[in-house]
Tab-separated table of C-alpha atoms in Angstrom:
chain	number	residue	atom	x	y	z
K	120	MET	CA	125.332	86.993	105.190
K	121	THR	CA	124.174	88.490	101.819
K	122	ALA	CA	121.012	90.322	102.879
K	123	VAL	CA	118.959	91.085	106.012
K	124	PRO	CA	115.159	90.661	106.223
K	125	VAL	CA	112.905	93.127	104.751
K	126	GLY	CA	109.987	94.617	106.412
K	127	ALA	CA	106.331	94.219	105.464
K	128	GLY	CA	105.815	97.506	103.942
K	129	GLY	CA	107.116	96.921	100.375
K	130	PRO	CA	106.444	93.085	99.582
K	131	GLY	CA	103.163	92.825	97.613
K	132	LEU	CA	103.325	96.219	95.898
K	133	ALA	CA	104.668	94.734	92.840
K	134	ARG	CA	101.478	92.544	92.333
K	135	ARG	CA	98.838	95.065	93.778
K	136	ALA	CA	96.508	95.931	90.889
K	137	THR	CA	95.362	99.116	92.453
K	138	ALA	CA	98.835	100.459	92.718
K	139	ASP	CA	100.381	102.965	90.328
K	140	PRO	CA	101.875	101.192	87.455
K	141	LEU	CA	105.275	102.998	88.009
K	142	PHE	CA	105.631	101.888	91.624
K	143	ARG	CA	104.420	98.292	90.879
K	144	LEU	CA	107.183	98.190	88.055
K	145	VAL	CA	110.144	99.426	90.380
K	146	ALA	CA	109.061	97.007	93.088
K	147	TYR	CA	108.854	94.220	90.706
K	148	ALA	CA	112.281	95.156	88.889
K	149	LEU	CA	113.884	95.079	92.070
K	150	GLU	CA	112.564	91.544	92.907
K	151	THR	CA	113.640	90.531	89.466
K	152	ALA	CA	117.069	92.060	89.445
K	153	HIS	CA	117.991	91.280	93.111
K	154	GLU	CA	115.802	88.278	93.900
K	155	ARG	CA	114.278	89.866	96.906
K	156	PRO	CA	111.125	92.142	97.551
K	157	PRO	CA	111.790	95.964	98.562
K	158	ALA	CA	111.380	97.115	102.022
K	159	ALA	CA	110.485	100.485	100.995
K	160	VAL	CA	109.264	102.260	97.727
K	161	TRP	CA	109.368	106.028	97.748
K	162	SER	CA	108.517	108.458	95.033
K	163	ALA	CA	109.755	111.939	94.572
K	164	PRO	CA	108.394	114.534	91.978
K	165	TYR	CA	110.199	116.104	89.291
K	166	ALA	CA	110.368	119.783	90.209
K	167	PHE	CA	110.934	123.223	88.404
K	168	HIS	CA	111.616	126.919	88.951
K	169	LEU	CA	109.111	129.602	88.453
K	170	GLY	CA	109.676	132.829	86.590
K	171	SER	CA	109.988	134.545	89.887
K	172	ARG	CA	113.430	134.175	91.648
K	173	GLY	CA	113.629	131.748	94.481
K	174	LEU	CA	110.277	130.184	93.790
K	175	VAL	CA	109.994	126.452	92.973
K	176	ALA	CA	107.081	123.852	92.751
K	177	ALA	CA	106.811	120.225	92.079
K	178	ALA	CA	105.312	118.652	89.031
K	179	GLY	CA	102.839	115.575	89.069
K	180	TRP	CA	105.438	113.129	87.470
K	181	PRO	CA	107.384	111.188	89.929
K	182	VAL	CA	110.881	109.316	90.297
K	183	ALA	CA	110.442	106.193	92.114
K	184	ALA	CA	113.266	104.144	94.292
K	185	ALA	CA	112.746	100.662	95.638
K	186	ALA	CA	115.244	99.717	98.439
K	187	ALA	CA	116.055	96.669	100.499
K	188	PRO	CA	118.779	96.712	103.174
K	189	ARG	CA	121.817	94.357	103.066
K	190	GLY	CA	124.272	93.214	105.640
K	191	ASP	CA	127.465	92.546	103.646
K	192	GLY	CA	128.464	95.887	102.658
K	193	LEU	CA	127.470	95.534	99.008
K	194	VAL	CA	125.490	98.071	96.991
K	195	ARG	CA	123.544	96.630	94.044
K	196	LEU	CA	122.110	99.253	91.529
K	197	SER	CA	119.717	98.652	88.705
K	198	SER	CA	117.450	100.801	86.630
K	199	LEU	CA	115.213	99.884	83.705
K	200	GLY	CA	116.454	103.119	82.099
K	201	HIS	CA	119.983	101.491	82.039
K	202	PRO	CA	119.177	97.650	81.723
K	203	ALA	CA	122.612	96.690	80.569
K	204	ASP	CA	124.406	98.762	83.472
K	205	SER	CA	123.420	97.198	86.610
K	206	CYS	CA	126.227	97.075	88.989
K	207	ASP	CA	127.428	95.487	92.267
K	208	LEU	CA	129.665	97.847	94.290
K	209	PRO	CA	131.262	97.630	97.732
K	210	LEU	CA	130.006	100.336	99.888
K	211	ALA	CA	132.997	102.546	100.697
K	212	PRO	CA	131.786	105.521	102.902
K	213	THR	CA	135.121	107.188	102.569
K	214	GLY	CA	138.023	107.177	100.217
K	215	PRO	CA	138.172	106.902	96.475
K	216	ALA	CA	134.850	105.620	94.988
K	217	PRO	CA	134.821	102.514	92.994
K	218	ALA	CA	134.338	102.670	89.013
K	219	ALA	CA	130.549	102.660	88.251
K	220	PRO	CA	128.497	103.169	85.175
K	221	ALA	CA	127.764	106.753	84.495
K	222	TRP	CA	123.992	106.707	85.608
K	223	ALA	CA	125.025	104.973	89.003
K	224	VAL	CA	127.781	107.294	90.214
K	225	ARG	CA	125.198	109.915	91.487
K	226	PRO	CA	122.927	107.380	93.410
K	227	TYR	CA	126.171	105.700	94.790
K	228	ALA	CA	127.413	109.188	96.048
K	229	VAL	CA	123.966	109.366	97.926
K	230	LEU	CA	124.480	105.921	99.480
K	231	ARG	CA	127.794	106.773	100.579
K	232	ALA	CA	126.596	109.883	102.244
K	233	LEU	CA	123.698	108.052	103.847
K	234	ALA	CA	126.176	105.488	105.151
K	235	ARG	CA	128.393	108.100	106.852
K	236	ALA	CA	125.154	109.432	108.531
K	237	GLY	CA	124.288	106.006	109.782
K	238	PHE	CA	121.645	105.052	107.149
K	239	GLY	CA	122.512	101.865	105.144
K	240	SER	CA	126.015	101.090	106.192
K	241	GLY	CA	125.588	97.464	105.522
K	242	GLY	CA	124.804	97.969	101.992
K	243	THR	CA	121.436	98.216	99.864
K	244	ASP	CA	119.723	96.764	96.900
K	245	LEU	CA	118.289	99.582	94.921
K	246	HIS	CA	116.220	99.985	91.829
K	247	LEU	CA	115.606	103.484	90.459
K	248	GLN	CA	113.156	104.809	87.820
K	249	GLY	CA	111.579	107.997	86.379
K	250	SER	CA	108.329	108.481	84.664
K	251	LEU	CA	110.033	110.789	82.123
K	252	THR	CA	112.943	110.664	79.785
K	253	ALA	CA	115.511	113.232	79.369
K	254	ALA	CA	113.761	114.623	76.339
K	255	ALA	CA	111.045	116.276	78.673
K	256	GLY	CA	113.858	118.571	79.818
K	257	LEU	CA	113.071	118.449	83.506
K	258	ALA	CA	115.965	117.615	85.857
K	259	THR	CA	115.874	113.917	86.869
K	260	ALA	CA	118.931	113.993	89.183
K	261	GLU	CA	117.277	116.089	92.075
K	262	PRO	CA	114.167	113.975	92.444
K	263	ALA	CA	116.168	110.858	92.155
K	264	ASP	CA	118.522	111.948	94.895
K	265	CYS	CA	115.554	112.565	97.242
K	266	ALA	CA	113.780	109.291	96.428
K	267	VAL	CA	116.962	107.232	97.156
K	268	ALA	CA	117.760	108.980	100.279
K	269	LEU	CA	114.134	108.637	101.553
K	270	ALA	CA	113.843	105.054	100.556
K	271	VAL	CA	117.061	104.107	102.160
K	272	ALA	CA	116.686	106.198	105.339
K	273	ASP	CA	113.220	104.873	105.654
K	274	VAL	CA	114.324	101.196	105.978
K	275	HIS	CA	116.430	102.489	108.927
K	276	THR	CA	114.005	104.690	110.534
K	277	ARG	CA	111.549	103.552	113.380
K	278	ALA	CA	108.346	102.056	111.932
K	279	ASP	CA	106.253	104.776	113.695
K	280	GLU	CA	108.406	107.553	112.270
K	281	GLU	CA	109.212	109.159	108.871
K	282	PRO	CA	112.807	110.057	107.903
K	283	ASP	CA	113.781	113.484	108.833
K	284	ARG	CA	113.466	115.426	105.657
K	285	GLU	CA	115.359	118.493	106.899
K	286	ARG	CA	118.446	116.255	107.781
K	287	LEU	CA	118.224	114.627	104.485
K	288	ALA	CA	118.186	117.860	102.555
K	289	GLY	CA	121.264	119.108	104.353
K	290	LEU	CA	123.098	115.630	103.741
K	291	LEU	CA	122.150	115.836	100.043
K	292	ALA	CA	123.367	119.613	99.738
K	293	ARG	CA	126.731	118.434	101.308
K	294	ALA	CA	127.063	115.444	99.453
K	295	LEU	CA	126.054	116.834	95.966
K	296	PRO	CA	126.935	120.628	95.984
K	297	ASP	CA	126.781	120.831	92.300
K	298	GLY	CA	123.031	119.852	92.439
K	299	ASP	CA	120.116	122.116	92.399
K	300	ASP	CA	119.344	122.496	96.157
K	301	ALA	CA	116.119	124.458	95.399
K	302	LEU	CA	114.707	121.559	93.261
K	303	ARG	CA	115.644	119.025	95.900
K	304	ARG	CA	113.722	121.140	98.387
K	305	ALA	CA	110.714	121.218	96.246
K	306	ALA	CA	110.881	117.431	95.848
K	307	LEU	CA	110.917	117.085	99.567
K	308	PHE	CA	108.685	119.769	100.892
K	309	ALA	CA	106.270	120.900	98.127
K	310	ARG	CA	102.468	121.201	98.521
K	311	PRO	CA	99.823	120.778	95.905
K	312	GLY	CA	98.715	123.963	94.169
K	313	GLU	CA	101.440	126.025	96.031
K	314	ALA	CA	105.044	127.224	95.218
K	315	LEU	CA	107.695	127.057	97.777
K	316	THR	CA	110.218	129.897	98.358
K	317	THR	CA	113.659	128.694	99.003
K	318	SER	CA	115.178	132.083	100.185
K	319	GLY	CA	114.618	133.488	103.612
K	320	GLY	CA	113.319	130.252	105.041
K	321	ARG	CA	110.422	127.862	103.774
K	322	ARG	CA	107.282	129.620	102.879
K	323	TYR	CA	104.376	128.794	100.458
K	324	VAL	CA	102.559	131.049	98.143
K	325	PRO	CA	99.493	130.003	95.888
K	326	PHE	CA	100.271	128.638	92.502
K	327	ASP	CA	97.468	126.539	91.085
K	328	PRO	CA	97.004	127.255	87.318
K	329	ALA	CA	93.907	124.974	87.234
K	330	ALA	CA	91.909	126.840	89.857
K	331	SER	CA	92.413	130.127	87.586
K	332	GLN	CA	91.272	128.287	84.418
K	333	GLU	CA	94.786	128.252	83.258
K	334	ARG	CA	97.135	125.324	82.287
K	335	LEU	CA	100.678	124.705	82.785
K	336	VAL	CA	102.415	122.772	79.868
K	337	LEU	CA	105.974	121.830	79.310
K	338	LEU	CA	107.040	122.431	75.862
K	339	ALA	CA	110.163	120.471	74.580
K	340	VAL	CA	111.726	120.860	71.248
K	341	ARG	CA	113.587	118.035	69.284
K	342	GLY	CA	116.292	117.833	66.966
K	343	ASP	CA	119.870	119.120	66.778
K	344	PRO	CA	121.015	120.360	70.255
K	345	GLY	CA	122.827	123.248	68.680
K	346	GLU	CA	119.470	124.549	67.395
K	347	ARG	CA	117.533	124.131	70.664
K	348	ALA	CA	117.820	127.888	71.657
K	349	ALA	CA	116.741	129.105	68.444
K	350	GLU	CA	113.871	126.741	68.129
K	351	LEU	CA	112.644	127.210	71.630
K	352	ALA	CA	112.558	130.938	71.043
K	353	ARG	CA	110.288	130.355	67.703
K	354	ALA	CA	108.128	127.999	69.850
K	355	VAL	CA	107.630	130.503	72.501
K	356	ALA	CA	106.890	133.406	70.198
K	357	CYS	CA	104.338	131.334	68.480
K	358	ALA	CA	102.700	130.123	71.668
K	359	ARG	CA	102.489	133.988	72.814
K	360	ARG	CA	100.830	134.853	69.314
K	361	ALA	CA	98.260	132.138	69.939
K	362	GLY	CA	97.505	133.295	73.477
K	363	ALA	CA	100.001	131.852	75.849
K	364	LEU	CA	100.455	134.127	78.932
K	365	SER	CA	104.141	133.558	79.836
K	366	ALA	CA	107.012	131.086	79.438
K	367	TRP	CA	110.266	130.302	81.318
K	368	PRO	CA	112.731	127.717	81.632
K	369	PRO	CA	112.115	125.022	84.325
K	370	GLY	CA	115.891	124.992	85.513
K	371	ARG	CA	118.588	127.268	86.306
K	372	ARG	CA	119.877	127.362	82.996
K	373	PRO	CA	118.058	127.119	79.554
K	374	GLY	CA	117.759	123.795	78.115
K	375	ARG	CA	115.528	121.853	75.808
K	376	SER	CA	112.145	122.966	77.293
K	377	VAL	CA	110.170	125.724	78.539
K	378	LEU	CA	107.159	126.076	80.870
K	379	VAL	CA	104.064	127.852	79.113
K	380	LEU	CA	101.108	129.037	81.093
K	381	VAL	CA	98.142	129.243	78.658
K	382	PRO	CA	94.395	130.114	79.435
K	383	ALA	CA	92.545	126.780	79.339
K	384	ALA	CA	90.389	128.070	76.673
K	385	ARG	CA	93.444	128.640	74.318
K	386	LEU	CA	95.377	125.568	75.003
K	387	SER	CA	94.183	123.621	71.893
K	388	ALA	CA	95.027	126.707	69.852
K	389	VAL	CA	98.437	127.233	71.172
K	390	ARG	CA	99.377	123.596	70.704
K	391	ALA	CA	98.031	123.642	67.046
K	392	ALA	CA	99.767	126.849	66.167
K	393	VAL	CA	103.211	125.508	67.566
K	394	ALA	CA	102.883	122.301	65.613
K	395	GLU	CA	101.732	123.875	62.344
K	396	GLU	CA	104.724	126.310	62.580
K	397	PHE	CA	107.191	123.576	63.006
K	398	ARG	CA	105.504	121.116	60.565
K	399	GLY	CA	105.492	123.752	58.029
K	400	ARG	CA	109.210	124.216	58.055
K	401	GLY	CA	109.801	120.526	57.958
K	402	ARG	CA	110.899	120.397	61.691
K	403	PRO	CA	110.002	117.920	64.241
K	404	VAL	CA	107.045	119.012	66.192
K	405	PRO	CA	107.738	119.913	69.958
K	406	ARG	CA	106.286	117.728	72.605
K	407	PHE	CA	103.715	119.056	75.010
K	408	LEU	CA	103.436	117.679	78.523
K	409	ASN	CA	100.635	118.666	80.913
K	410	ILE	CA	102.032	119.762	84.333
K	411	ALA	CA	99.888	119.563	87.574
K	412	VAL	CA	101.456	121.319	90.666
K	413	ALA	CA	101.932	118.477	92.932
K	414	GLY	CA	102.947	117.574	96.468
K	415	ALA	CA	106.185	116.439	98.043
K	416	ALA	CA	107.870	112.872	98.060
K	417	ARG	CA	106.035	110.177	99.607
K	418	ARG	CA	106.288	106.513	100.681
K	419	GLU	CA	104.237	104.361	98.279
K	420	GLU	CA	102.213	101.476	100.041
């Protein structure tokens, strides 16, 4: 036997005109790559740190995972982001992991951990896709961890129950200790218009720039990686001169982007000033991405 029957929740999403294009795409891609519809499609938001220590929030951009259970102990992984690197691997919950394409190593580690916990031990067909590229500078790994864990656990959870998010958070923290657990918790537990504190228990505080006539944007520089820190500093200084209120890195360490809080009335001026400064030096103009403070991972119906 190569597969087990799938439920009624996922099939049809690929062809539902009212569904979000990303979720239609991952459902269709799983059908195309593995010749069967998904049993579940889950999305998990990209997440970011705030300037204050211990506060995180979710962004209104998702990573999506489509999953269908198997019964032959095989894991089949695919992603439109890595079209030449789909792979079929034996599911080995313990012992050395089989060789896999670089992009698939982490999802496979999540599937192994889930199998040890009793989810998907028979194998899984999985398709994974994000809505942003690495150039945006938001961490993809943590929302992908959560989307995969929820999709696979959902297939093996009673139809009238949701997967236990606290249990999955602990499972992911143990399986992937090098990851950013705060970002994973934001992906699992965030609320729209609020920030989540990850120290001293789960608590929420208001964080809704739009309600205060402000805008939150992600500013990502392009070009030579060795020049990113200096170019980001120039971009932030320029944005502040044009009226930005604050800026901070979205991750635990500086990267290719910063989050910038701007009065709504000054957003166009800030974008224009940064673009003019970089264009005047013959440098690639940074990307700007609008960020809505979003809610947690969810099943896509």
